[in-house]
Amino acid sequence: MKTVAVKNIERANSETIDALGKLGVATVHEAQGRIGYLKPYIRPVYPHAQIAGSAVTVLLQPGDNWMIHVAMELCQPGDVLIAACTADCDSGFFGDLLAESAMARGVRGLVIEGGVRDTASFQDMGFPVWSKAVSAQGTVKETLGAVNIPIVCAGQVVNPGDVVVADDDGVVIVDRQDAEKVLKKGLERERKEAEKRAMFAEGTLGLDIYNMRPRLQEKGLVYLDNLEEYFQFKG
Ligand SMILES: O=C([O-])CC(=O)C(=O)O
Ligand SMILES: [Mg+2]
């Protein structure tokens, strides 16, 4: 790993990013063919935050949050800080002071495969955080990592400028160059889901909406009138 900080990165169109954020994680994940989802141990620190933004990537060393300070200067309004560590570490890399700094720069949130602290403050401040752990354990500023290079965070490759979408369901990454295409598919999916949801709300069953009855029969599902029949049937 080169200890570098890349100053300029390409970002997706801001309207596209915002629209992906409105669709939410599950719809975006489906729309792009079920890829890009961070491992589900990455959880929101507080509920009902929903964001999307351009990834500013941070590669941290264990127990060291120096590179978050370096990354902060390179953030623009609308960015999301996304940090991974060179080795497993749950220390509290980020707290209310760094959140204050991030908010001042217009950063929309933090995703970190590591720990965070001062967590009560994040909700009060309205700064959403998704993390692997909560830990009061402090960190130092000693060892260089990198900023804005491709990283692997919770099992997914994240390139600087990719779109990070995060909500109560976790975090999904959209390749920057696929953002428009994924948005189009996501909007189409949302429209279809709205139709289905209206049918469910009226009481129509999934069995009929999805025309499942012939397939259930084909697979051999047998309907019985009562449990007695079951015991006879079982023989
Ligand atoms: O300063 C740190 O090392 C992390 C922290 O607690 C904060 O940002 O408030
Ligand atoms: Mg603190």
PDB file of C-alpha atoms and ligand atoms in Angstrom:
ATOM      1  CA  MET A   1       0.000   0.000   0.000  1.00  0.00           C
ATOM      2  CA  LYS A   2       1.255   3.467  -0.954  1.00  0.00           C
ATOM      3  CA  THR A   3       0.798   6.121   1.743  1.00  0.00           C
ATOM      4  CA  VAL A   4      -0.885   8.676  -0.489  1.00  0.00           C
ATOM      5  CA  ALA A   5      -3.758  11.129  -0.409  1.00  0.00           C
ATOM      6  CA  VAL A   6      -5.385  11.699  -3.804  1.00  0.00           C
ATOM      7  CA  LYS A   7      -6.771  15.232  -3.892  1.00  0.00           C
ATOM      8  CA  ASN A   8      -9.043  15.202  -6.931  1.00  0.00           C
ATOM      9  CA  ILE A   9     -11.603  12.511  -7.691  1.00  0.00           C
ATOM     10  CA  GLU A  10     -14.458  12.136 -10.175  1.00  0.00           C
ATOM     11  CA  ARG A  11     -17.963  12.219  -8.737  1.00  0.00           C
ATOM     12  CA  ALA A  12     -21.339  11.144 -10.135  1.00  0.00           C
ATOM     13  CA  ASN A  13     -24.015  13.676 -11.051  1.00  0.00           C
ATOM     14  CA  SER A  14     -25.511  15.138  -7.868  1.00  0.00           C
ATOM     15  CA  GLU A  15     -29.168  14.715  -8.906  1.00  0.00           C
ATOM     16  CA  THR A  16     -28.511  11.060  -9.671  1.00  0.00           C
ATOM     17  CA  ILE A  17     -26.880  10.608  -6.265  1.00  0.00           C
ATOM     18  CA  ASP A  18     -29.792  12.245  -4.447  1.00  0.00           C
ATOM     19  CA  ALA A  19     -32.341  10.150  -6.342  1.00  0.00           C
ATOM     20  CA  LEU A  20     -30.449   6.938  -5.472  1.00  0.00           C
ATOM     21  CA  GLY A  21     -30.554   8.018  -1.830  1.00  0.00           C
ATOM     22  CA  LYS A  22     -34.333   8.393  -2.000  1.00  0.00           C
ATOM     23  CA  LEU A  23     -34.724   4.895  -3.455  1.00  0.00           C
ATOM     24  CA  GLY A  24     -32.926   3.400  -0.457  1.00  0.00           C
ATOM     25  CA  VAL A  25     -30.567   0.483   0.002  1.00  0.00           C
ATOM     26  CA  ALA A  26     -32.818  -2.518  -0.731  1.00  0.00           C
ATOM     27  CA  THR A  27     -34.174  -1.095  -3.998  1.00  0.00           C
ATOM     28  CA  VAL A  28     -30.746   0.049  -5.203  1.00  0.00           C
ATOM     29  CA  HIS A  29     -29.229  -3.318  -4.302  1.00  0.00           C
ATOM     30  CA  GLU A  30     -31.914  -5.162  -6.288  1.00  0.00           C
ATOM     31  CA  ALA A  31     -31.731  -2.697  -9.184  1.00  0.00           C
ATOM     32  CA  GLN A  32     -28.037  -3.341  -9.703  1.00  0.00           C
ATOM     33  CA  GLY A  33     -28.368  -7.116  -9.618  1.00  0.00           C
ATOM     34  CA  ARG A  34     -27.752  -7.746  -5.913  1.00  0.00           C
ATOM     35  CA  ILE A  35     -24.171  -6.587  -5.778  1.00  0.00           C
ATOM     36  CA  GLY A  36     -22.286  -3.998  -3.725  1.00  0.00           C
ATOM     37  CA  TYR A  37     -23.913  -4.620  -0.328  1.00  0.00           C
ATOM     38  CA  LEU A  38     -21.597  -4.221   2.660  1.00  0.00           C
ATOM     39  CA  LYS A  39     -21.672  -7.044   5.193  1.00  0.00           C
ATOM     40  CA  PRO A  40     -24.684  -6.587   7.454  1.00  0.00           C
ATOM     41  CA  TYR A  41     -22.595  -6.114  10.579  1.00  0.00           C
ATOM     42  CA  ILE A  42     -22.233  -2.526   9.355  1.00  0.00           C
ATOM     43  CA  ARG A  43     -25.140  -0.977  11.263  1.00  0.00           C
ATOM     44  CA  PRO A  44     -26.493   2.553  11.658  1.00  0.00           C
ATOM     45  CA  VAL A  45     -25.675   4.114  15.020  1.00  0.00           C
ATOM     46  CA  TYR A  46     -29.156   5.648  15.124  1.00  0.00           C
ATOM     47  CA  PRO A  47     -32.301   4.749  13.170  1.00  0.00           C
ATOM     48  CA  HIS A  48     -34.031   6.383  10.216  1.00  0.00           C
ATOM     49  CA  ALA A  49     -31.094   8.146   8.641  1.00  0.00           C
ATOM     50  CA  GLN A  50     -31.124   7.837   4.854  1.00  0.00           C
ATOM     51  CA  ILE A  51     -28.307   9.284   2.747  1.00  0.00           C
ATOM     52  CA  ALA A  52     -26.380   8.992  -0.483  1.00  0.00           C
ATOM     53  CA  GLY A  53     -23.126  10.696  -1.412  1.00  0.00           C
ATOM     54  CA  SER A  54     -19.794  10.401  -3.182  1.00  0.00           C
ATOM     55  CA  ALA A  55     -17.249   8.132  -1.523  1.00  0.00           C
ATOM     56  CA  VAL A  56     -14.128   9.684  -0.080  1.00  0.00           C
ATOM     57  CA  THR A  57     -12.219   6.543   0.844  1.00  0.00           C
ATOM     58  CA  VAL A  58      -9.940   6.216   3.850  1.00  0.00           C
ATOM     59  CA  LEU A  59      -7.559   3.369   4.609  1.00  0.00           C
ATOM     60  CA  LEU A  60      -6.730   3.432   8.317  1.00  0.00           C
ATOM     61  CA  GLN A  61      -4.095   1.625  10.332  1.00  0.00           C
ATOM     62  CA  PRO A  62      -5.321  -0.242  13.440  1.00  0.00           C
ATOM     63  CA  GLY A  63      -5.838   2.075  16.405  1.00  0.00           C
ATOM     64  CA  ASP A  64      -4.946   5.156  14.348  1.00  0.00           C
ATOM     65  CA  ASN A  65      -7.335   7.795  13.008  1.00  0.00           C
ATOM     66  CA  TRP A  66      -4.782  10.134  11.437  1.00  0.00           C
ATOM     67  CA  MET A  67      -5.987   9.558   7.892  1.00  0.00           C
ATOM     68  CA  ILE A  68      -9.522  10.675   8.760  1.00  0.00           C
ATOM     69  CA  HIS A  69      -8.086  14.129   9.462  1.00  0.00           C
ATOM     70  CA  VAL A  70      -6.248  14.046   6.139  1.00  0.00           C
ATOM     71  CA  ALA A  71      -9.430  12.941   4.332  1.00  0.00           C
ATOM     72  CA  MET A  72     -11.516  15.687   5.903  1.00  0.00           C
ATOM     73  CA  GLU A  73      -9.651  18.400   4.005  1.00  0.00           C
ATOM     74  CA  LEU A  74     -10.345  16.619   0.714  1.00  0.00           C
ATOM     75  CA  CYS A  75     -14.111  16.305   1.308  1.00  0.00           C
ATOM     76  CA  GLN A  76     -16.641  18.402  -0.554  1.00  0.00           C
ATOM     77  CA  PRO A  77     -20.286  19.034   0.314  1.00  0.00           C
ATOM     78  CA  GLY A  78     -22.260  15.909  -0.611  1.00  0.00           C
ATOM     79  CA  ASP A  79     -19.442  13.460   0.115  1.00  0.00           C
ATOM     80  CA  VAL A  80     -19.600  10.433   2.408  1.00  0.00           C
ATOM     81  CA  LEU A  81     -16.489   9.324   4.281  1.00  0.00           C
ATOM     82  CA  ILE A  82     -16.001   5.581   3.975  1.00  0.00           C
ATOM     83  CA  ALA A  83     -13.210   4.021   5.985  1.00  0.00           C
ATOM     84  CA  ALA A  84     -11.646   0.577   6.251  1.00  0.00           C
ATOM     85  CA  CYS A  85      -8.672  -0.645   8.239  1.00  0.00           C
ATOM     86  CA  THR A  86      -5.564  -2.594   7.146  1.00  0.00           C
ATOM     87  CA  ALA A  87      -6.345  -5.113   9.929  1.00  0.00           C
ATOM     88  CA  ASP A  88      -9.407  -5.817  12.060  1.00  0.00           C
ATOM     89  CA  CYS A  89      -9.800  -3.064  14.673  1.00  0.00           C
ATOM     90  CA  ASP A  90     -12.851  -1.957  16.634  1.00  0.00           C
ATOM     91  CA  SER A  91     -11.342   1.093  18.352  1.00  0.00           C
ATOM     92  CA  GLY A  92     -13.326   4.337  18.439  1.00  0.00           C
ATOM     93  CA  PHE A  93     -11.743   6.063  15.437  1.00  0.00           C
ATOM     94  CA  PHE A  94     -14.382   8.789  15.123  1.00  0.00           C
ATOM     95  CA  GLY A  95     -16.449  10.784  17.599  1.00  0.00           C
ATOM     96  CA  ASP A  96     -18.336  14.022  18.071  1.00  0.00           C
ATOM     97  CA  LEU A  97     -15.346  16.272  17.318  1.00  0.00           C
ATOM     98  CA  LEU A  98     -14.713  14.681  13.949  1.00  0.00           C
ATOM     99  CA  ALA A  99     -18.470  14.690  13.293  1.00  0.00           C
ATOM    100  CA  GLU A 100     -18.484  18.433  13.928  1.00  0.00           C
ATOM    101  CA  SER A 101     -15.651  18.854  11.449  1.00  0.00           C
ATOM    102  CA  ALA A 102     -17.378  16.646   8.867  1.00  0.00           C
ATOM    103  CA  MET A 103     -20.632  18.583   9.157  1.00  0.00           C
ATOM    104  CA  ALA A 104     -18.789  21.868   8.699  1.00  0.00           C
ATOM    105  CA  ARG A 105     -17.478  20.519   5.388  1.00  0.00           C
ATOM    106  CA  GLY A 106     -20.891  19.358   4.196  1.00  0.00           C
ATOM    107  CA  VAL A 107     -20.099  15.646   4.575  1.00  0.00           C
ATOM    108  CA  ARG A 108     -23.334  13.643   4.625  1.00  0.00           C
ATOM    109  CA  GLY A 109     -22.210  10.767   6.823  1.00  0.00           C
ATOM    110  CA  LEU A 110     -19.581   8.218   7.779  1.00  0.00           C
ATOM    111  CA  VAL A 111     -19.354   4.507   7.011  1.00  0.00           C
ATOM    112  CA  ILE A 112     -16.572   2.726   8.880  1.00  0.00           C
ATOM    113  CA  GLU A 113     -15.462  -0.877   9.227  1.00  0.00           C
ATOM    114  CA  GLY A 114     -14.296  -0.120  12.741  1.00  0.00           C
ATOM    115  CA  GLY A 115     -15.559   1.534  15.909  1.00  0.00           C
ATOM    116  CA  VAL A 116     -16.950   4.974  16.723  1.00  0.00           C
ATOM    117  CA  ARG A 117     -17.563   6.778  20.016  1.00  0.00           C
ATOM    118  CA  ASP A 118     -19.522   9.741  21.469  1.00  0.00           C
ATOM    119  CA  THR A 119     -22.427   8.046  19.710  1.00  0.00           C
ATOM    120  CA  ALA A 120     -25.238   9.817  21.582  1.00  0.00           C
ATOM    121  CA  SER A 121     -24.073  13.046  19.967  1.00  0.00           C
ATOM    122  CA  PHE A 122     -24.417  11.838  16.387  1.00  0.00           C
ATOM    123  CA  GLN A 123     -28.209  11.800  16.519  1.00  0.00           C
ATOM    124  CA  ASP A 124     -28.369  15.133  18.364  1.00  0.00           C
ATOM    125  CA  MET A 125     -26.142  16.657  15.690  1.00  0.00           C
ATOM    126  CA  GLY A 126     -27.930  14.953  12.799  1.00  0.00           C
ATOM    127  CA  PHE A 127     -24.725  13.342  11.554  1.00  0.00           C
ATOM    128  CA  PRO A 128     -25.458   9.745  10.495  1.00  0.00           C
ATOM    129  CA  VAL A 129     -22.860   7.029  11.048  1.00  0.00           C
ATOM    130  CA  TRP A 130     -22.769   3.359  10.018  1.00  0.00           C
ATOM    131  CA  SER A 131     -20.148   1.312  11.841  1.00  0.00           C
ATOM    132  CA  LYS A 132     -19.052  -2.187  12.791  1.00  0.00           C
ATOM    133  CA  ALA A 133     -18.676  -1.348  16.459  1.00  0.00           C
ATOM    134  CA  VAL A 134     -19.168   1.240  19.154  1.00  0.00           C
ATOM    135  CA  SER A 135     -16.084   1.634  21.327  1.00  0.00           C
ATOM    136  CA  ALA A 136     -14.770   4.290  23.681  1.00  0.00           C
ATOM    137  CA  GLN A 137     -11.244   3.003  23.032  1.00  0.00           C
ATOM    138  CA  GLY A 138      -9.219   5.962  21.730  1.00  0.00           C
ATOM    139  CA  THR A 139      -6.878   6.029  18.748  1.00  0.00           C
ATOM    140  CA  VAL A 140      -3.532   7.710  17.986  1.00  0.00           C
ATOM    141  CA  LYS A 141      -2.061   9.650  15.083  1.00  0.00           C
ATOM    142  CA  GLU A 142       1.184   7.843  14.242  1.00  0.00           C
ATOM    143  CA  THR A 143       1.022   5.629  11.191  1.00  0.00           C
ATOM    144  CA  LEU A 144       0.168   6.653   7.654  1.00  0.00           C
ATOM    145  CA  GLY A 145      -2.571   4.980   5.651  1.00  0.00           C
ATOM    146  CA  ALA A 146      -4.131   6.368   2.493  1.00  0.00           C
ATOM    147  CA  VAL A 147      -6.959   8.563   1.233  1.00  0.00           C
ATOM    148  CA  ASN A 148      -8.920   8.209  -2.007  1.00  0.00           C
ATOM    149  CA  ILE A 149      -7.470   4.947  -3.217  1.00  0.00           C
ATOM    150  CA  PRO A 150      -9.606   1.851  -3.939  1.00  0.00           C
ATOM    151  CA  ILE A 151     -10.371   0.065  -0.642  1.00  0.00           C
ATOM    152  CA  VAL A 152     -12.247  -3.010   0.499  1.00  0.00           C
ATOM    153  CA  CYS A 153     -14.821  -2.123   3.155  1.00  0.00           C
ATOM    154  CA  ALA A 154     -16.886  -4.870   4.808  1.00  0.00           C
ATOM    155  CA  GLY A 155     -16.381  -7.172   1.854  1.00  0.00           C
ATOM    156  CA  GLN A 156     -16.944  -4.725  -1.005  1.00  0.00           C
ATOM    157  CA  VAL A 157     -14.542  -2.826  -3.238  1.00  0.00           C
ATOM    158  CA  VAL A 158     -15.108   0.923  -3.002  1.00  0.00           C
ATOM    159  CA  ASN A 159     -13.504   3.281  -5.472  1.00  0.00           C
ATOM    160  CA  PRO A 160     -13.241   6.989  -4.669  1.00  0.00           C
ATOM    161  CA  GLY A 161     -16.274   8.774  -6.133  1.00  0.00           C
ATOM    162  CA  ASP A 162     -18.517   5.687  -6.105  1.00  0.00           C
ATOM    163  CA  VAL A 163     -22.011   6.361  -4.792  1.00  0.00           C
ATOM    164  CA  VAL A 164     -22.563   5.271  -1.185  1.00  0.00           C
ATOM    165  CA  VAL A 165     -26.227   4.671  -0.295  1.00  0.00           C
ATOM    166  CA  ALA A 166     -27.047   4.039   3.368  1.00  0.00           C
ATOM    167  CA  ASP A 167     -30.186   3.622   5.466  1.00  0.00           C
ATOM    168  CA  ASP A 168     -31.640   1.357   8.169  1.00  0.00           C
ATOM    169  CA  ASP A 169     -30.906  -1.700   6.011  1.00  0.00           C
ATOM    170  CA  GLY A 170     -27.167  -0.987   5.862  1.00  0.00           C
ATOM    171  CA  VAL A 171     -24.939   0.273   3.064  1.00  0.00           C
ATOM    172  CA  VAL A 172     -24.691  -0.407  -0.665  1.00  0.00           C
ATOM    173  CA  ILE A 173     -22.049   0.857  -3.100  1.00  0.00           C
ATOM    174  CA  VAL A 174     -22.912   1.848  -6.674  1.00  0.00           C
ATOM    175  CA  ASP A 175     -20.076   2.047  -9.182  1.00  0.00           C
ATOM    176  CA  ARG A 176     -19.829   5.718 -10.203  1.00  0.00           C
ATOM    177  CA  GLN A 177     -20.118   4.878 -13.886  1.00  0.00           C
ATOM    178  CA  ASP A 178     -23.224   2.745 -13.350  1.00  0.00           C
ATOM    179  CA  ALA A 179     -25.094   5.335 -11.291  1.00  0.00           C
ATOM    180  CA  GLU A 180     -27.484   6.560 -14.033  1.00  0.00           C
ATOM    181  CA  LYS A 181     -28.259   3.037 -15.236  1.00  0.00           C
ATOM    182  CA  VAL A 182     -28.926   1.790 -11.703  1.00  0.00           C
ATOM    183  CA  LEU A 183     -31.143   4.786 -10.978  1.00  0.00           C
ATOM    184  CA  LYS A 184     -33.248   4.087 -14.076  1.00  0.00           C
ATOM    185  CA  LYS A 185     -33.720   0.460 -13.074  1.00  0.00           C
ATOM    186  CA  GLY A 186     -34.389   1.438  -9.479  1.00  0.00           C
ATOM    187  CA  LEU A 187     -37.123   3.918 -10.436  1.00  0.00           C
ATOM    188  CA  GLU A 188     -38.769   1.284 -12.629  1.00  0.00           C
ATOM    189  CA  ARG A 189     -38.602  -1.203  -9.755  1.00  0.00           C
ATOM    190  CA  GLU A 190     -40.085   1.330  -7.360  1.00  0.00           C
ATOM    191  CA  ARG A 191     -43.001   1.961  -9.754  1.00  0.00           C
ATOM    192  CA  LYS A 192     -43.727  -1.760 -10.055  1.00  0.00           C
ATOM    193  CA  GLU A 193     -43.461  -2.220  -6.287  1.00  0.00           C
ATOM    194  CA  ALA A 194     -45.959   0.611  -5.739  1.00  0.00           C
ATOM    195  CA  GLU A 195     -48.463  -1.265  -7.944  1.00  0.00           C
ATOM    196  CA  LYS A 196     -47.885  -4.514  -6.078  1.00  0.00           C
ATOM    197  CA  ARG A 197     -48.109  -2.834  -2.731  1.00  0.00           C
ATOM    198  CA  ALA A 198     -51.489  -1.344  -3.631  1.00  0.00           C
ATOM    199  CA  MET A 199     -52.698  -4.850  -4.536  1.00  0.00           C
ATOM    200  CA  PHE A 200     -51.368  -6.290  -1.251  1.00  0.00           C
ATOM    201  CA  ALA A 201     -53.086  -3.463   0.626  1.00  0.00           C
ATOM    202  CA  GLU A 202     -56.401  -4.408  -1.028  1.00  0.00           C
ATOM    203  CA  GLY A 203     -55.940  -7.943   0.260  1.00  0.00           C
ATOM    204  CA  THR A 204     -54.847  -9.622  -2.967  1.00  0.00           C
ATOM    205  CA  LEU A 205     -52.513 -12.504  -2.197  1.00  0.00           C
ATOM    206  CA  GLY A 206     -48.977 -12.907  -3.465  1.00  0.00           C
ATOM    207  CA  LEU A 207     -50.127 -16.321  -4.729  1.00  0.00           C
ATOM    208  CA  ASP A 208     -52.324 -14.516  -7.282  1.00  0.00           C
ATOM    209  CA  ILE A 209     -50.235 -11.416  -7.942  1.00  0.00           C
ATOM    210  CA  TYR A 210     -47.293 -13.618  -8.886  1.00  0.00           C
ATOM    211  CA  ASN A 211     -49.446 -16.389 -10.430  1.00  0.00           C
ATOM    212  CA  MET A 212     -47.879 -18.960  -8.111  1.00  0.00           C
ATOM    213  CA  ARG A 213     -50.700 -21.526  -8.008  1.00  0.00           C
ATOM    214  CA  PRO A 214     -49.738 -23.525 -11.135  1.00  0.00           C
ATOM    215  CA  ARG A 215     -46.100 -23.737 -10.023  1.00  0.00           C
ATOM    216  CA  LEU A 216     -47.038 -24.883  -6.514  1.00  0.00           C
ATOM    217  CA  GLN A 217     -49.159 -27.618  -8.068  1.00  0.00           C
ATOM    218  CA  GLU A 218     -46.405 -28.541 -10.472  1.00  0.00           C
ATOM    219  CA  LYS A 219     -43.984 -28.894  -7.534  1.00  0.00           C
ATOM    220  CA  GLY A 220     -46.460 -31.183  -5.816  1.00  0.00           C
ATOM    221  CA  LEU A 221     -47.962 -29.119  -2.994  1.00  0.00           C
ATOM    222  CA  VAL A 222     -51.045 -30.939  -1.706  1.00  0.00           C
ATOM    223  CA  TYR A 223     -53.867 -29.055   0.057  1.00  0.00           C
ATOM    224  CA  LEU A 224     -55.658 -31.023   2.802  1.00  0.00           C
ATOM    225  CA  ASP A 225     -58.897 -30.082   4.539  1.00  0.00           C
ATOM    226  CA  ASN A 226     -57.706 -30.778   8.093  1.00  0.00           C
ATOM    227  CA  LEU A 227     -54.969 -32.299  10.257  1.00  0.00           C
ATOM    228  CA  GLU A 228     -56.710 -35.702  10.432  1.00  0.00           C
ATOM    229  CA  GLU A 229     -56.313 -35.992   6.710  1.00  0.00           C
ATOM    230  CA  TYR A 230     -52.660 -35.191   7.236  1.00  0.00           C
ATOM    231  CA  PHE A 231     -52.136 -38.132   9.577  1.00  0.00           C
ATOM    232  CA  GLN A 232     -53.906 -40.434   7.123  1.00  0.00           C
ATOM    233  CA  PHE A 233     -51.975 -38.933   4.232  1.00  0.00           C
ATOM    234  CA  LYS A 234     -48.702 -39.479   6.060  1.00  0.00           C
ATOM    235  CA  GLY A 235     -49.784 -43.094   6.524  1.00  0.00           C
TER     236      GLY A 235
HETATM  237  O1  LIG B   1     -10.802  12.632  18.567  1.00  0.00           O
HETATM  238  C1  LIG B   1     -10.790  11.426  18.384  1.00  0.00           C
HETATM  239  O2  LIG B   1      -9.782  10.725  18.395  1.00  0.00           O
HETATM  240  C2  LIG B   1     -12.106  10.736  18.128  1.00  0.00           C
HETATM  241  C3  LIG B   1     -13.152  11.370  18.934  1.00  0.00           C
HETATM  242  O3  LIG B   1     -13.411  10.998  20.056  1.00  0.00           O
HETATM  243  C4  LIG B   1     -13.854  12.551  18.389  1.00  0.00           C
HETATM  244  O4  LIG B   1     -13.770  12.797  17.185  1.00  0.00           O
HETATM  245  O5  LIG B   1     -14.550  13.211  19.163  1.00  0.00           O
HETATM  246 MG    MG B   2     -14.550  12.477  21.268  1.00  0.00          MG
END
